[in-house]
Tab-separated table of C-alpha atoms and ligand atoms in Angstrom:
chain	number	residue	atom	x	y	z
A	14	UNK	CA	16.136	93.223	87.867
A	15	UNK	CA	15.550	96.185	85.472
A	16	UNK	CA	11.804	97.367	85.866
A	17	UNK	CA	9.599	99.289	83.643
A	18	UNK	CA	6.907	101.311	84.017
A	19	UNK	CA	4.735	102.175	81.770
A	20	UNK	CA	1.460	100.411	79.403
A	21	UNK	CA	2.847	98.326	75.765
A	22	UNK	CA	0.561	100.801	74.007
A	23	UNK	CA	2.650	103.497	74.528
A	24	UNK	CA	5.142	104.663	71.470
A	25	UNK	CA	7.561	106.224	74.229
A	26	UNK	CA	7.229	102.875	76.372
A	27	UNK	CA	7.753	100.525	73.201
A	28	UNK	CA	11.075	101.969	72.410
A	29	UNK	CA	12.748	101.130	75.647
A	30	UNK	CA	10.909	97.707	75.446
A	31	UNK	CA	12.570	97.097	71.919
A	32	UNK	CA	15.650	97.741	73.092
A	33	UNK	CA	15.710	95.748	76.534
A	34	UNK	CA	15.142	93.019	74.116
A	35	UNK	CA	17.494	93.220	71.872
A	36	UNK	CA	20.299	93.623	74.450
A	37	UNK	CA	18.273	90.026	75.990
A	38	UNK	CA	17.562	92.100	79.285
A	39	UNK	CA	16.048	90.100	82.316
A	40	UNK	CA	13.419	93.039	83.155
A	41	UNK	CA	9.697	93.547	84.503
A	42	UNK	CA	7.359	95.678	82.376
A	43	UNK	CA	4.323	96.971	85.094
A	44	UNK	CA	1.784	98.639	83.194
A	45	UNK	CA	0.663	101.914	84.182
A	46	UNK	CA	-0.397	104.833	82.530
A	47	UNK	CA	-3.970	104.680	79.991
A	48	UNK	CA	-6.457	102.778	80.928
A	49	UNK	CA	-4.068	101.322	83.679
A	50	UNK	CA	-3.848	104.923	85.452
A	51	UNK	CA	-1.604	105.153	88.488
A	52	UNK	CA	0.420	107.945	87.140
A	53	UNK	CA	-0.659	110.459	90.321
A	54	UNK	CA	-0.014	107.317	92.801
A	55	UNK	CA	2.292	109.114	95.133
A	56	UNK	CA	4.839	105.729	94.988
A	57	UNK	CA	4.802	106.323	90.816
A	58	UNK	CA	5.335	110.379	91.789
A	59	UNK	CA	8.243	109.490	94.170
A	60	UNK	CA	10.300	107.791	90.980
A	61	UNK	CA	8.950	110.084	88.250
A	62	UNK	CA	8.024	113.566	89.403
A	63	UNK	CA	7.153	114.068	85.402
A	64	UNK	CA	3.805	111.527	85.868
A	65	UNK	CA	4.733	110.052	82.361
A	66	UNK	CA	5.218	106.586	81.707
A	67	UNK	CA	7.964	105.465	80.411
A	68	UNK	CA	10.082	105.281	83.826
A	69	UNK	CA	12.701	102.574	84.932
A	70	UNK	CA	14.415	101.441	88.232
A	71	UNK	CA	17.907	99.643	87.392
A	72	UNK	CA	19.173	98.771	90.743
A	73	UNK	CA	18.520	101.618	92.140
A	74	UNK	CA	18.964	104.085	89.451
A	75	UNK	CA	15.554	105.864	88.646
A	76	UNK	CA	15.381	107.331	85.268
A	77	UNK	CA	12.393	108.676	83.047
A	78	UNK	CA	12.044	110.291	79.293
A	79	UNK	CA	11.840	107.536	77.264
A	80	UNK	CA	14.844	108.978	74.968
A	81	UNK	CA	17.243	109.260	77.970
A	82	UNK	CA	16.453	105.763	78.926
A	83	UNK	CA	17.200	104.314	75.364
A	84	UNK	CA	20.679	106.456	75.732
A	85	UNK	CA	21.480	104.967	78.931
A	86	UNK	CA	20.646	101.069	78.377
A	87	UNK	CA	22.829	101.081	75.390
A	88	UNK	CA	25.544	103.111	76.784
A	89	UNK	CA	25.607	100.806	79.921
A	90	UNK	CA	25.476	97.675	77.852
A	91	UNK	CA	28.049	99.123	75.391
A	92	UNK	CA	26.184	98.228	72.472
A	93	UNK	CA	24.429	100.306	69.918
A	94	UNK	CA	26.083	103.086	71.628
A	95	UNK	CA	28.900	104.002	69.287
A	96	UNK	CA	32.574	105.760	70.547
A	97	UNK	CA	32.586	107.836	67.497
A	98	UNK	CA	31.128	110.989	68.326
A	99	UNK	CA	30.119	111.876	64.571
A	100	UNK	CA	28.770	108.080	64.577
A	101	UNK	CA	26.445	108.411	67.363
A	102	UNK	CA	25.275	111.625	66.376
A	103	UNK	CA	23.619	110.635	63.530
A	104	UNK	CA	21.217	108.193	65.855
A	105	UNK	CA	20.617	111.241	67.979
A	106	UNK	CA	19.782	113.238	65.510
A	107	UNK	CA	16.755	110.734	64.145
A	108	UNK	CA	15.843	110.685	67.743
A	109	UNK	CA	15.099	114.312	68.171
A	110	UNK	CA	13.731	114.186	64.951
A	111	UNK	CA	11.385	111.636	65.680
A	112	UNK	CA	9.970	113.839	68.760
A	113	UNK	CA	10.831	116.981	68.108
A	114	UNK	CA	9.566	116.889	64.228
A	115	UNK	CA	7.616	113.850	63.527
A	116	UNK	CA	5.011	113.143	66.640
A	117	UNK	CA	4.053	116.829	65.595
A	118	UNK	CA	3.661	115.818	62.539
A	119	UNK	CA	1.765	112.778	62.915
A	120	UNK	CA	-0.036	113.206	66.680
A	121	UNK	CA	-3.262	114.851	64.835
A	122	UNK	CA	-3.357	111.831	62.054
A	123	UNK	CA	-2.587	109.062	64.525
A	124	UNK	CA	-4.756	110.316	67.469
A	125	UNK	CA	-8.031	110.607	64.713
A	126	UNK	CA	-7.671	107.668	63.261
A	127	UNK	CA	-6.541	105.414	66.177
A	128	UNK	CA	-8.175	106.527	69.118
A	129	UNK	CA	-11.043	108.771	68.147
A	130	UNK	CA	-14.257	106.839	66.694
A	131	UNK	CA	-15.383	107.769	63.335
A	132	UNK	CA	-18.140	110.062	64.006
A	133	UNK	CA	-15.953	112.148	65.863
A	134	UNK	CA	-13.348	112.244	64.024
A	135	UNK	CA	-12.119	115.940	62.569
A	136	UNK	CA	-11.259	114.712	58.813
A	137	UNK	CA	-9.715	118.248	57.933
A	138	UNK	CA	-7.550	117.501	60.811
A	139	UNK	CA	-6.528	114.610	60.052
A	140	UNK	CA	-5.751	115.106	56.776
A	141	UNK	CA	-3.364	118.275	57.491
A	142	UNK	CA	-1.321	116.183	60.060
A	143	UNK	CA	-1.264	113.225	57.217
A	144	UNK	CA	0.106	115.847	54.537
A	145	UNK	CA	2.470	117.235	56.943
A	146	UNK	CA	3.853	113.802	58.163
A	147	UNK	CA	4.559	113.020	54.565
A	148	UNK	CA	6.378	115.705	54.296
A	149	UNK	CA	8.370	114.423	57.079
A	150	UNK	CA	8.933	111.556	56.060
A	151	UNK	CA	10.226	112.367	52.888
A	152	UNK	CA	13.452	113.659	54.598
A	153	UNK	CA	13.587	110.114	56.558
A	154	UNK	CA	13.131	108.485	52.828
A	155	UNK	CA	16.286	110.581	51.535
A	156	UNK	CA	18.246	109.263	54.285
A	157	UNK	CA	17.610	105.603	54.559
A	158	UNK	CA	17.893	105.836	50.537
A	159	UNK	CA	21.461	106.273	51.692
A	160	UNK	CA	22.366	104.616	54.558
A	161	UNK	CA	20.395	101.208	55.767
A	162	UNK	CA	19.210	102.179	59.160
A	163	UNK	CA	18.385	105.429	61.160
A	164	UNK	CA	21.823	105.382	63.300
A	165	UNK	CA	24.094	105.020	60.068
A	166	UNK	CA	25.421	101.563	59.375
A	167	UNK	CA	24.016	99.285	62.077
A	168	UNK	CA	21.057	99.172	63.901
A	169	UNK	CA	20.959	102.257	66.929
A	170	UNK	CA	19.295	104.438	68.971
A	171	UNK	CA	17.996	106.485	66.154
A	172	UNK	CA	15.794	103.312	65.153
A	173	UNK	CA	14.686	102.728	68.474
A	174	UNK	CA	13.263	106.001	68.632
A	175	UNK	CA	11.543	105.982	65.189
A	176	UNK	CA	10.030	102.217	65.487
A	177	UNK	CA	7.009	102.596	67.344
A	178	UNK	CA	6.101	105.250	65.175
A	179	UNK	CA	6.461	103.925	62.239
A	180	UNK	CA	4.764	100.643	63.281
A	181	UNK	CA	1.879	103.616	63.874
A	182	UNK	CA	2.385	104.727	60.231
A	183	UNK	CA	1.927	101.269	58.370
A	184	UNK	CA	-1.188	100.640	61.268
A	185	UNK	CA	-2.887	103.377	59.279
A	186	UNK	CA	-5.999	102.627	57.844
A	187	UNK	CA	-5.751	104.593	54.828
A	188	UNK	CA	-3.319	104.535	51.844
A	189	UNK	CA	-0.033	105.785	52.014
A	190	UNK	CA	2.207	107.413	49.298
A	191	UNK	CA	4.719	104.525	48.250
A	192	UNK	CA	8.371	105.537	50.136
A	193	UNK	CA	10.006	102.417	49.113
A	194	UNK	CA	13.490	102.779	51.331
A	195	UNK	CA	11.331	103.413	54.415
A	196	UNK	CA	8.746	100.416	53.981
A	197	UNK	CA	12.711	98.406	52.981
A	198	UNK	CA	13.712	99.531	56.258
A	199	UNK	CA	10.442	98.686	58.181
A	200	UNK	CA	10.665	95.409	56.548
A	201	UNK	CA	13.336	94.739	58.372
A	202	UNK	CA	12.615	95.815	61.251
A	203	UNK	CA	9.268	93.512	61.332
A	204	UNK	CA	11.622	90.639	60.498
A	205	UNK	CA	13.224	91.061	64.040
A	206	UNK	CA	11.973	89.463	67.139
A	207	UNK	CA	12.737	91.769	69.538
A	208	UNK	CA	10.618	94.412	67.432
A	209	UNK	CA	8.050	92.250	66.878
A	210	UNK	CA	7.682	91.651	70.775
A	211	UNK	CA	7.961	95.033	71.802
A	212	UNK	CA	6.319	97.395	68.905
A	213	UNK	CA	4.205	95.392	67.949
A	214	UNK	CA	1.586	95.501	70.375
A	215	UNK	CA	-2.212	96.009	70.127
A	216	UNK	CA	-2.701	100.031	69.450
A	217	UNK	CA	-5.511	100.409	72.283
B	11	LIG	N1	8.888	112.926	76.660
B	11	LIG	C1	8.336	111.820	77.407
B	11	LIG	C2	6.866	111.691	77.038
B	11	LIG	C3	6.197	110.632	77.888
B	11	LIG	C4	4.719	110.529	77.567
B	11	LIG	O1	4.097	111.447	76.984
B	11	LIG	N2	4.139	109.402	77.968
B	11	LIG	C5	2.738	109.195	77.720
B	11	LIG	C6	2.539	107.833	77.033
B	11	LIG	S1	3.234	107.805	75.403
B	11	LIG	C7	1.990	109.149	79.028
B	11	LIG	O2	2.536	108.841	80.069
B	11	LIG	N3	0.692	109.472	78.938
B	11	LIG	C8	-0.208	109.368	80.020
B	11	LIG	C9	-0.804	108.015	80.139
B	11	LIG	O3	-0.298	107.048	79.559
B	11	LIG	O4	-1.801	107.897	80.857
B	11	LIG	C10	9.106	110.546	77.077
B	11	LIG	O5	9.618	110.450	75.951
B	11	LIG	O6	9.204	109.653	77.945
């Protein structure tokens, strides 16, 4: 059976969650990582040199990065893993953008507000990484004003990738600017069970 490693609070742990549900994977989730520790257990280091949850063992096959995993469960299963090249590479291009552009972004705003108690928290911080994650997600807004989800037509890897953060975004507790094709698309995505199992987890 497909294990996971890694805690449900965990953005990069969620996404491969989400999508072992959706393809109705028998698999064990063992929670490590946070408040679970474990990470420098030399049996976790064997499998995941890295130290970073999330990490999987499919029969055998030890993989980590939670991006890589996504990749490989739905090229394996053959679904939301599209043969068009120029297809696919729209998913893969939300995906780096979600880590690559967007946890940047966002880490300072979600890390303030989420996991740092009030008196501690560093408002001008906060309210730089809120500005610039706007900004981000104005780009996302432009897209999904065009195309219904983050991989082009049907659901995909580039939503995968983007769900747990955005689940992070409308956790906020302060007001957001309205971005009416995003909270469409998040709509959506809270209507499905398999998100709702997997993202949808308590934030500490
Ligand atoms: N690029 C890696 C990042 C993995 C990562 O940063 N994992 C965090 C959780 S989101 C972690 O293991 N943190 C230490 C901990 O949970 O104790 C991936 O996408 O898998």
């Amino acid at each position: 059976m497909l294990k996971i490693w890694g805690r449900v609070n965990s953005n990069n742990v969620r996404k491969v969650l989400w999508i072992a549900e959706e393809l109705g994977l028998d698999y064990e989730n063992i929670q490590l990582g946070g408040a679970f520790g474990g990470l420098d257990d030399p049996a976790f280091r064997a499998l995941n040199p890295n130290g970073l949850v999330p990490c999987i063992d499919d029969d055998g096959f030890i993989l980590w990065e939670s991006n890589a995993i996504v990749r490989y469960l739905a090229a394996k299963n053959g679904r939301f893993w599209p043969q068009d090249p120029a297809v696919r590479a729209v998913g893969d291009k939300w995906m780096d953008w979600s880590n690559a552009s967007f946890l940047p972004a966002f880490r300072g705003a979600f890390f303030g507000l989420i996991r740092t108690p009030p008196e501690n928290r560093d408002r001008a911080a906060i309210a730089a990484s809120f500005d610039a994650s706007v900004v981000q997600l104005r780009r996302l807004e432009a897209e999904l004003e065009k195309t219904p989800y983050l991989s082009g037509d049907e659901l995909g890897i580039g939503d995968f990738a983007f769900g747990g953060f955005a689940y992070c975004w409308f956790e906020l507790p302060v007001e957001r600017p309205d971005l009416p094709a995003l909270e469409d698309w998040y709509g959506r995505m809270t209507a499905r069970p398999a998100f709702r199992k997997a993202i949808m987890t308590p934030m500490t």
